Amino acid sequence: MLAEGYPQIRASTTVSPSPPVVSAAVVSSRERDSRLRRLAASKFGWSRLRDEQLRAMRLLLDGHDVLAVLPTGAGKSAIYQVPALLLDGPTLVVSPEQLANDDVVDELAGFDVSLFVVDEAHCVSGWGHDFRPAYLRLGPVIDRLGHPRVVALTATAAPPVREDIAARLHLREHREVIASFDRPNLHLAVERFPSDDDRRRAVLTNTRALTADPATRRGLVYTASRKDTDFYADELARVGVRVEGYHAGMKAADRDRVHEMFLSGETDVVVATSAFGMGIDKPDIRFVLHAAAPDSLDTYYQQIGRGGRDGEPASVILCFHPQDLNLQRFLTAHKPPEDALHQVAEALSGRAEPTRPADIGGVSANRRTRAINLLEQTGAVSTSAAGEVACVGGSAEGAVDQAMEIAEAHQRMIRSRLRMMSGYADTTGCRRRFLLGYFGEQLDEPCGNCDTCDAGLAQDRPAADTEFDVHTSVRHAGWGHGVVMSVEEDRLTVLFDQHGYRTLSLAAVRDHHLLTGE
């Protein structure tokens, strides 16, 4: 819950009173920072603000749009909650499903919204790990509201994703605040198993050992399926662990009960699918154990970031079996809906007026929705806030070809993320260096707080002397444009726009001139 009188709308038509306007121009930077800190303490009980939070708040008060990339647990919500108390007009925290109604948007336009907040902003990017087509409609909504100041928040966004977010949300004169992705208090470890039975026994053994110690008994166990959630929760309960299961198949009331029990300390462990975690801000989670590898390091990073938010040590353990990635390939594989694309494109090209998707016959609702989303990304089709679709222009055949390319590129990106997940599990170098490199952050020396460092495997191998520094834009003859994400002694990792993550031998890059700078 937010403080009483907080001027926020969540796509509703009720506006709470706004406090008096305070002009940021009439106070010095130091005085403004002091005021922001006092408000944070008096209204929300936050005794301190991080440098990144303060910088983002200053930029908003100076009138800039802001894209803030802060790790899970770094207090992203404070970035808009505190400035909202100093701005004239309400703050709108959006949920695009809620903004699908034209009448709602029209009514909101009359409220003179002062701040438009997009959380989980990576969802607006087709290259983000959790792309949601409904987010594509936020840019036009922002314009219809007169383009109030916009703050876009996310925990994970590589440079190409950040560029995509800024473009799709129509950010103006925007500034970026990027915090370090490093969580040095988390001890990172991977345990590999030759069989699933061995892995299952280890998950149960590890969890029992951790919960037996009062100092480490509170934690999360993430699973790949509802079936596994029930299995581990039942087995742990049978040996006396205070545990609850959580997955999307449960009733909402039961899910809420598990949340409340975990936050209050009535249960020590939650065994869950990826459905669990949003809105969880429990500071004393002492371990995060994965009973299977997730679909990407983006997902993994977000989930492990729920551990040790109080700054105290926490254990992060991935119990890995190579078959995990086969399961994730199956779960994330989506064949491009070519037939549906042709049917939808041809149906829309013959209609002059906006059309309800349900009026397009000959294709199932799910395939029709996916086809519309792909065509919308090509710019050939537009979707109104009310959900009606219209043809923007161009040939149907050309739009289908372009949509197929987008779908195929997205599948390549998904497969590349799985390869990087496997690389994290396989590496004998510093595990934290690998993880941070995935997000484009260079760690100059081994961290000393992961299993490979503990074992003496992670030698202090400085990055190679190369013209391709981290964040350099490069071009490959076959894979096109990309951005260098990490550089190691003998290799570099590049995130290509159309082909995802690729790790290249530096010797091969040099000998065969595989990359050129841009």
XYZ file of C-alpha atoms in Angstrom:
518
model
C 0.000 0.000 0.000
C 1.165 3.542 -0.715
C 1.047 6.467 1.637
C -2.344 8.106 2.164
C -2.970 10.923 -0.292
C -0.409 9.600 -2.746
C -1.394 11.077 -6.142
C -1.425 7.908 -8.210
C -3.861 6.378 -10.668
C -3.639 2.761 -11.748
C -5.624 3.192 -14.942
C -8.685 4.133 -12.882
C -10.877 7.218 -12.985
C -10.421 8.220 -9.358
C -7.776 10.803 -8.608
C -6.552 11.435 -5.091
C -5.715 15.022 -4.089
C -2.388 16.378 -5.261
C -0.113 18.233 -2.832
C 0.928 21.820 -3.465
C 3.277 22.393 -6.360
C 6.947 22.862 -5.520
C 9.029 24.352 -8.314
C 12.331 22.494 -8.594
C 13.879 25.576 -10.200
C 13.695 27.695 -7.048
C 15.738 25.435 -4.842
C 19.363 24.441 -5.107
C 20.389 20.895 -5.977
C 21.457 20.248 -2.388
C 18.231 21.613 -0.961
C 16.216 19.550 -3.429
C 18.061 16.369 -2.481
C 17.419 17.104 1.189
C 13.735 17.625 0.466
C 13.552 14.355 -1.453
C 15.222 12.512 1.424
C 12.878 14.083 3.990
C 9.831 13.122 1.930
C 11.113 9.571 1.518
C 11.570 9.273 5.263
C 8.379 11.001 6.400
C 5.942 9.598 3.828
C 7.362 6.141 3.178
C 9.700 5.388 6.077
C 12.829 5.086 3.911
C 15.833 6.201 5.945
C 18.112 6.582 2.926
C 18.012 6.909 -0.838
C 20.614 5.400 -3.156
C 22.587 7.625 -5.506
C 20.822 6.137 -8.548
C 17.410 6.804 -7.023
C 18.274 10.434 -6.297
C 19.741 11.001 -9.762
C 16.630 9.631 -11.468
C 14.381 11.770 -9.244
C 16.372 14.912 -10.085
C 16.111 14.197 -13.798
C 12.328 13.759 -13.550
C 11.936 16.997 -11.631
C 14.055 18.716 -14.291
C 11.485 17.644 -16.876
C 13.282 14.733 -18.538
C 11.879 11.353 -19.467
C 13.927 8.723 -17.611
C 14.832 5.114 -18.303
C 16.115 3.538 -15.079
C 17.744 0.107 -15.035
C 18.257 -0.958 -11.445
C 18.718 -4.497 -10.102
C 15.916 -6.322 -8.341
C 15.591 -4.981 -4.806
C 17.211 -1.614 -5.563
C 14.034 0.391 -4.909
C 12.831 1.287 -8.406
C 9.371 2.301 -7.177
C 10.830 5.082 -5.025
C 11.984 6.802 -8.211
C 8.412 7.802 -9.019
C 6.747 7.654 -5.613
C 8.757 10.496 -4.085
C 8.731 12.938 -7.063
C 4.985 12.338 -7.420
C 4.553 14.277 -4.177
C 6.237 17.308 -5.744
C 4.523 17.366 -9.121
C 1.305 19.169 -10.004
C -1.158 16.504 -11.116
C -1.555 12.770 -10.638
C 0.887 9.992 -11.404
C -0.308 7.146 -13.611
C 1.209 3.711 -12.966
C 0.122 1.699 -15.963
C -0.932 -1.848 -16.649
C -1.435 -2.108 -20.474
C -4.231 -4.563 -20.156
C -6.056 -1.935 -18.273
C -5.380 0.691 -20.905
C -7.088 -1.247 -23.699
C -10.259 0.811 -23.319
C -10.509 3.987 -25.412
C -12.974 5.556 -22.976
C -10.555 5.070 -20.076
C -7.750 6.761 -22.026
C -10.043 9.651 -22.981
C -11.043 10.136 -19.351
C -7.431 9.994 -18.185
C -6.549 12.675 -20.739
C -8.746 15.070 -18.785
C -6.812 14.602 -15.556
C -3.635 16.360 -16.734
C -1.403 13.456 -15.748
C 2.025 14.727 -14.660
C 3.989 11.465 -14.541
C 3.507 8.267 -16.593
C 5.182 5.195 -15.056
C 5.980 2.023 -17.012
C 7.241 -0.782 -14.779
C 8.830 -3.931 -16.262
C 9.664 -1.736 -19.259
C 11.703 -4.473 -20.982
C 8.329 -5.980 -21.909
C 7.945 -3.271 -24.572
C 10.968 -4.529 -26.492
C 10.766 -7.376 -28.968
C 14.311 -8.270 -27.846
C 13.435 -8.170 -24.160
C 13.195 -11.528 -22.418
C 9.525 -11.069 -21.502
C 8.070 -9.236 -24.511
C 4.337 -8.477 -24.198
C 2.608 -7.043 -27.262
C 0.170 -4.988 -25.177
C 3.107 -2.769 -24.187
C 3.460 -1.683 -27.827
C 0.348 0.464 -27.418
C 1.809 2.569 -24.614
C 3.644 4.997 -26.912
C 0.420 6.199 -28.597
C -1.319 6.379 -25.191
C 1.478 8.583 -23.838
C 1.029 10.887 -26.849
C -2.752 11.045 -26.330
C -2.189 12.134 -22.734
C -0.108 15.077 -23.952
C 3.194 13.317 -23.279
C 3.619 13.823 -19.532
C 7.013 13.033 -18.072
C 7.696 9.321 -18.484
C 9.735 7.048 -16.248
C 10.427 3.547 -17.570
C 11.716 1.041 -15.016
C 13.306 -2.367 -15.432
C 15.773 -4.646 -13.665
C 17.337 -6.057 -16.828
C 17.948 -4.340 -20.144
C 20.977 -4.718 -22.394
C 21.899 -1.673 -24.560
C 19.856 -2.791 -27.638
C 16.815 -3.355 -25.416
C 17.221 0.098 -23.896
C 17.267 1.656 -27.367
C 14.104 -0.254 -28.239
C 12.346 0.870 -25.047
C 13.138 4.532 -25.733
C 11.862 4.284 -29.314
C 8.663 2.348 -28.584
C 7.651 4.548 -25.636
C 8.368 7.717 -27.675
C 10.703 9.013 -24.947
C 11.758 12.640 -25.410
C 15.048 14.160 -24.272
C 15.368 11.129 -22.079
C 18.182 10.289 -19.699
C 19.292 6.827 -18.586
C 20.240 5.825 -15.056
C 22.025 2.481 -15.077
C 23.089 0.904 -11.780
C 25.555 -1.921 -11.342
C 24.046 -5.385 -11.707
C 26.405 -6.803 -9.105
C 25.009 -8.213 -5.872
C 28.271 -9.079 -4.080
C 26.522 -10.518 -1.011
C 25.066 -13.372 -3.080
C 27.247 -16.482 -3.192
C 26.774 -18.071 -6.628
C 27.081 -21.838 -7.134
C 26.082 -24.499 -9.654
C 25.762 -28.213 -8.912
C 25.627 -30.509 -11.964
C 23.964 -33.926 -11.925
C 24.124 -36.917 -14.294
C 20.468 -37.841 -13.745
C 17.239 -36.190 -12.699
C 16.885 -38.569 -9.730
C 20.282 -37.476 -8.398
C 19.281 -33.861 -8.844
C 15.967 -34.330 -7.004
C 17.704 -35.891 -4.027
C 20.206 -33.032 -3.939
C 17.477 -30.362 -4.032
C 15.788 -31.971 -1.025
C 19.087 -32.494 0.825
C 20.264 -28.915 0.223
C 16.948 -27.408 1.266
C 16.759 -29.510 4.441
C 20.312 -28.512 5.382
C 19.649 -24.815 4.821
C 16.371 -24.793 6.743
C 17.912 -26.711 9.654
C 20.059 -23.657 10.466
C 18.027 -20.753 11.950
C 20.389 -18.303 10.244
C 19.602 -19.615 6.738
C 16.176 -21.214 7.021
C 14.163 -18.746 4.916
C 14.357 -19.260 1.190
C 12.860 -19.886 -2.230
C 12.997 -23.043 -4.338
C 12.183 -22.423 -8.016
C 10.943 -25.273 -10.199
C 10.214 -25.718 -13.909
C 6.667 -27.088 -13.589
C 3.597 -27.253 -11.373
C 4.132 -30.986 -10.978
C 7.627 -30.425 -9.585
C 6.322 -27.686 -7.297
C 3.857 -30.112 -5.720
C 6.483 -32.873 -5.483
C 9.124 -30.808 -3.678
C 6.615 -29.054 -1.412
C 5.099 -32.394 -0.345
C 8.490 -34.055 0.235
C 9.820 -31.135 2.275
C 6.652 -30.888 4.351
C 6.909 -34.625 5.065
C 10.282 -34.133 6.776
C 9.101 -31.184 8.851
C 10.045 -28.125 6.768
C 7.602 -25.228 7.061
C 6.913 -25.014 3.343
C 4.201 -23.935 0.916
C 3.851 -24.493 -2.827
C 2.918 -21.775 -5.305
C 2.012 -21.872 -8.988
C -0.381 -20.189 -11.419
C -2.807 -23.125 -11.325
C -3.785 -22.376 -7.725
C -6.807 -20.304 -6.765
C -6.090 -16.621 -6.267
C -7.057 -16.823 -2.596
C -4.582 -19.660 -2.031
C -1.812 -17.757 -3.810
C -2.512 -14.689 -1.669
C -2.398 -16.848 1.453
C 1.055 -18.180 0.529
C 2.337 -14.645 -0.106
C 1.071 -13.474 3.271
C 2.441 -16.488 5.147
C 5.885 -16.047 3.616
C 6.039 -12.310 4.260
C 4.868 -12.725 7.866
C 7.276 -15.568 8.612
C 4.598 -18.211 9.146
C 6.302 -20.340 6.514
C 10.031 -20.571 5.874
C 10.196 -21.857 2.302
C 8.116 -21.328 -0.815
C 8.507 -23.841 -3.635
C 7.305 -22.120 -6.767
C 7.278 -21.769 -10.509
C 8.293 -18.464 -12.075
C 4.789 -17.181 -11.229
C 6.023 -16.359 -7.715
C 8.034 -13.282 -6.936
C 6.382 -10.158 -8.350
C 5.810 -7.737 -5.493
C 7.802 -9.827 -3.005
C 10.096 -7.561 -1.015
C 11.180 -9.722 1.892
C 14.624 -8.589 3.056
C 15.784 -11.719 4.888
C 15.610 -14.428 2.196
C 18.804 -16.361 2.872
C 18.812 -18.745 -0.072
C 17.427 -19.069 -3.583
C 17.713 -22.582 -4.964
C 16.770 -23.537 -8.520
C 15.644 -27.125 -8.955
C 16.023 -26.638 -12.731
C 17.518 -24.061 -15.054
C 15.125 -21.288 -16.151
C 14.766 -20.054 -19.732
C 17.384 -17.298 -19.559
C 19.910 -15.535 -17.380
C 17.508 -12.580 -17.361
C 14.893 -14.675 -15.559
C 17.555 -16.262 -13.353
C 18.961 -12.884 -12.341
C 15.542 -11.524 -11.416
C 14.746 -14.578 -9.302
C 18.049 -14.755 -7.429
C 17.788 -11.010 -6.820
C 15.086 -11.746 -4.254
C 17.739 -13.147 -1.942
C 19.726 -11.060 0.533
C 17.950 -7.755 0.001
C 19.040 -6.709 3.492
C 22.653 -6.782 2.282
C 23.536 -9.817 4.375
C 24.981 -12.991 2.797
C 22.655 -15.286 0.881
C 23.258 -18.535 -1.011
C 22.295 -18.953 -4.654
C 22.373 -22.535 -5.951
C 21.472 -23.847 -9.401
C 20.924 -27.621 -9.528
C 21.585 -28.251 -13.194
C 20.843 -31.162 -15.506
C 21.501 -30.749 -19.270
C 17.962 -31.933 -20.062
C 16.649 -28.725 -18.451
C 17.499 -26.872 -21.635
C 15.628 -29.392 -23.778
C 12.531 -28.688 -21.696
C 13.017 -24.933 -22.040
C 13.502 -25.272 -25.806
C 10.178 -27.099 -25.958
C 8.405 -24.552 -23.748
C 9.716 -21.535 -25.669
C 9.509 -22.871 -29.228
C 6.790 -21.180 -31.283
C 6.527 -21.822 -34.992
C 5.728 -18.593 -36.852
C 1.993 -18.570 -37.699
C 2.483 -18.103 -41.452
C -1.031 -19.165 -42.516
C -2.612 -16.929 -39.875
C -0.421 -14.016 -40.956
C -1.612 -14.353 -44.557
C -5.271 -14.569 -43.516
C -5.135 -11.601 -41.165
C -3.081 -9.414 -43.535
C -5.382 -10.124 -46.480
C -8.512 -9.554 -44.381
C -7.281 -6.175 -43.129
C -5.980 -4.960 -46.480
C -9.512 -5.002 -47.872
C -11.135 -2.999 -45.082
C -11.075 0.774 -44.837
C -12.374 1.028 -41.257
C -10.845 -0.294 -38.006
C -11.936 -3.861 -37.331
C -12.529 -5.939 -34.248
C -10.125 -8.921 -34.264
C -13.045 -11.253 -33.576
C -14.553 -10.247 -36.943
C -11.574 -11.748 -38.791
C -12.648 -15.298 -39.463
C -10.887 -18.453 -40.563
C -8.241 -18.549 -37.838
C -8.242 -19.439 -34.131
C -8.215 -16.636 -31.551
C -4.710 -17.431 -30.258
C -3.121 -17.600 -33.718
C -5.017 -14.497 -34.822
C -3.743 -12.537 -31.805
C -0.159 -13.620 -32.429
C -0.428 -12.715 -36.112
C -1.793 -9.240 -35.297
C 0.992 -8.678 -32.767
C 3.641 -9.595 -35.343
C 2.084 -7.436 -38.040
C 1.893 -4.562 -35.593
C 5.653 -4.808 -35.064
C 6.194 -4.387 -38.814
C 4.239 -1.119 -38.800
C 1.768 -2.497 -41.360
C -1.033 -2.749 -38.793
C -2.043 -0.444 -35.958
C -4.089 -1.326 -32.894
C -6.172 1.265 -31.091
C -6.409 1.543 -27.314
C -9.815 -0.114 -27.713
C -8.210 -3.121 -29.393
C -9.476 -2.477 -32.928
C -7.016 -3.117 -35.749
C -6.506 -1.286 -39.009
C -4.213 -1.572 -42.005
C -1.660 1.250 -42.138
C -0.448 0.597 -45.663
C 1.805 -1.484 -47.857
C 1.246 -4.866 -49.461
C -0.101 -7.797 -47.468
C 2.611 -10.079 -48.877
C 5.408 -7.719 -47.877
C 3.985 -7.357 -44.368
C 3.800 -11.149 -43.961
C 7.415 -11.601 -45.067
C 8.571 -8.947 -42.623
C 6.492 -10.448 -39.802
C 7.990 -13.883 -40.469
C 11.486 -12.401 -40.214
C 10.615 -10.807 -36.863
C 9.200 -14.093 -35.527
C 12.230 -16.069 -36.652
C 14.634 -13.504 -35.202
C 12.801 -13.688 -31.890
C 13.188 -17.482 -31.836
C 16.904 -17.106 -32.539
C 17.151 -14.714 -29.596
C 15.381 -17.218 -27.324
C 17.727 -20.031 -28.396
C 20.757 -17.819 -27.833
C 19.592 -17.069 -24.280
C 19.360 -20.791 -23.618
C 22.946 -21.193 -24.832
C 24.065 -18.474 -22.443
C 22.195 -20.186 -19.596
C 24.118 -23.360 -20.423
C 27.349 -21.367 -20.601
C 26.770 -20.044 -17.089
C 26.305 -23.576 -15.782
C 29.375 -24.871 -17.664
C 31.872 -22.080 -17.006
C 34.990 -22.795 -14.982
C 35.776 -19.097 -14.808
C 34.377 -16.707 -12.228
C 30.636 -17.261 -12.276
C 29.837 -13.688 -11.297
C 32.048 -12.365 -14.096
C 30.063 -14.482 -16.589
C 26.710 -13.332 -15.195
C 27.594 -9.643 -15.178
C 29.117 -9.909 -18.650
C 25.770 -11.123 -19.952
C 24.319 -7.741 -18.979
C 27.225 -5.785 -20.410
C 29.041 -5.084 -17.134
C 32.748 -5.869 -16.987
C 34.192 -7.381 -13.795
C 37.937 -6.790 -13.830
C 38.913 -9.585 -11.452
C 37.384 -12.760 -9.974
C 34.745 -12.017 -7.354
C 35.939 -14.389 -4.635
C 32.334 -15.243 -3.740
C 31.289 -18.039 -6.092
C 31.963 -21.760 -6.288
C 34.593 -21.507 -9.028
C 36.496 -18.872 -7.061
C 36.208 -21.042 -3.937
C 37.699 -23.969 -5.861
C 40.573 -21.889 -7.231
C 39.411 -22.401 -10.814
C 38.733 -18.757 -11.586
C 42.151 -17.331 -12.301
C 42.719 -13.593 -12.502
C 42.721 -13.389 -16.278
C 42.474 -9.762 -17.420
C 40.438 -8.874 -20.447
C 42.310 -9.001 -23.726
C 43.741 -5.869 -25.266
C 41.322 -5.415 -28.143
C 39.692 -2.597 -30.057
C 36.297 -4.085 -29.217
C 35.507 -2.697 -25.776
C 32.304 -3.458 -23.893
C 29.291 -1.647 -25.456
C 31.107 -1.151 -28.780
C 28.794 -1.373 -31.793
C 30.063 -3.945 -34.293
C 28.983 -5.628 -37.515
C 29.350 -9.249 -38.601
C 29.085 -10.236 -42.274
C 26.433 -12.873 -41.566
C 24.817 -11.747 -38.315
C 24.621 -8.008 -38.909
C 24.723 -5.339 -36.212
C 25.541 -6.166 -32.612
C 26.858 -4.773 -29.336
C 29.815 -6.193 -27.415
C 28.589 -7.353 -24.013
C 31.747 -8.785 -22.444
C 35.438 -9.255 -23.239
C 37.560 -12.009 -21.710
C 41.131 -13.167 -22.213
C 40.357 -15.310 -25.256
C 36.783 -14.519 -26.259
C 34.097 -11.904 -26.462
C 30.327 -12.083 -26.312
C 28.201 -10.022 -28.697
C 24.452 -9.430 -28.624
C 23.332 -9.287 -32.267
C 20.055 -7.580 -33.139
C 18.792 -10.443 -35.287
C 20.677 -13.463 -33.925
C 20.926 -12.969 -30.184
C 23.985 -13.745 -28.068
C 27.089 -15.191 -29.698
C 30.433 -15.958 -28.023
C 33.348 -15.609 -30.447
C 36.983 -16.638 -30.207
C 39.158 -13.522 -30.222
C 41.728 -15.373 -32.311
C 39.090 -16.138 -34.935
C 37.819 -12.554 -34.842
C 41.315 -11.261 -35.482
C 42.487 -13.883 -37.962
C 39.353 -13.781 -40.116
C 38.299 -10.154 -39.524
C 34.879 -11.333 -38.342
C 33.874 -8.014 -36.799
C 34.155 -4.409 -37.860
C 33.456 -1.389 -35.679
C 30.513 0.902 -36.352
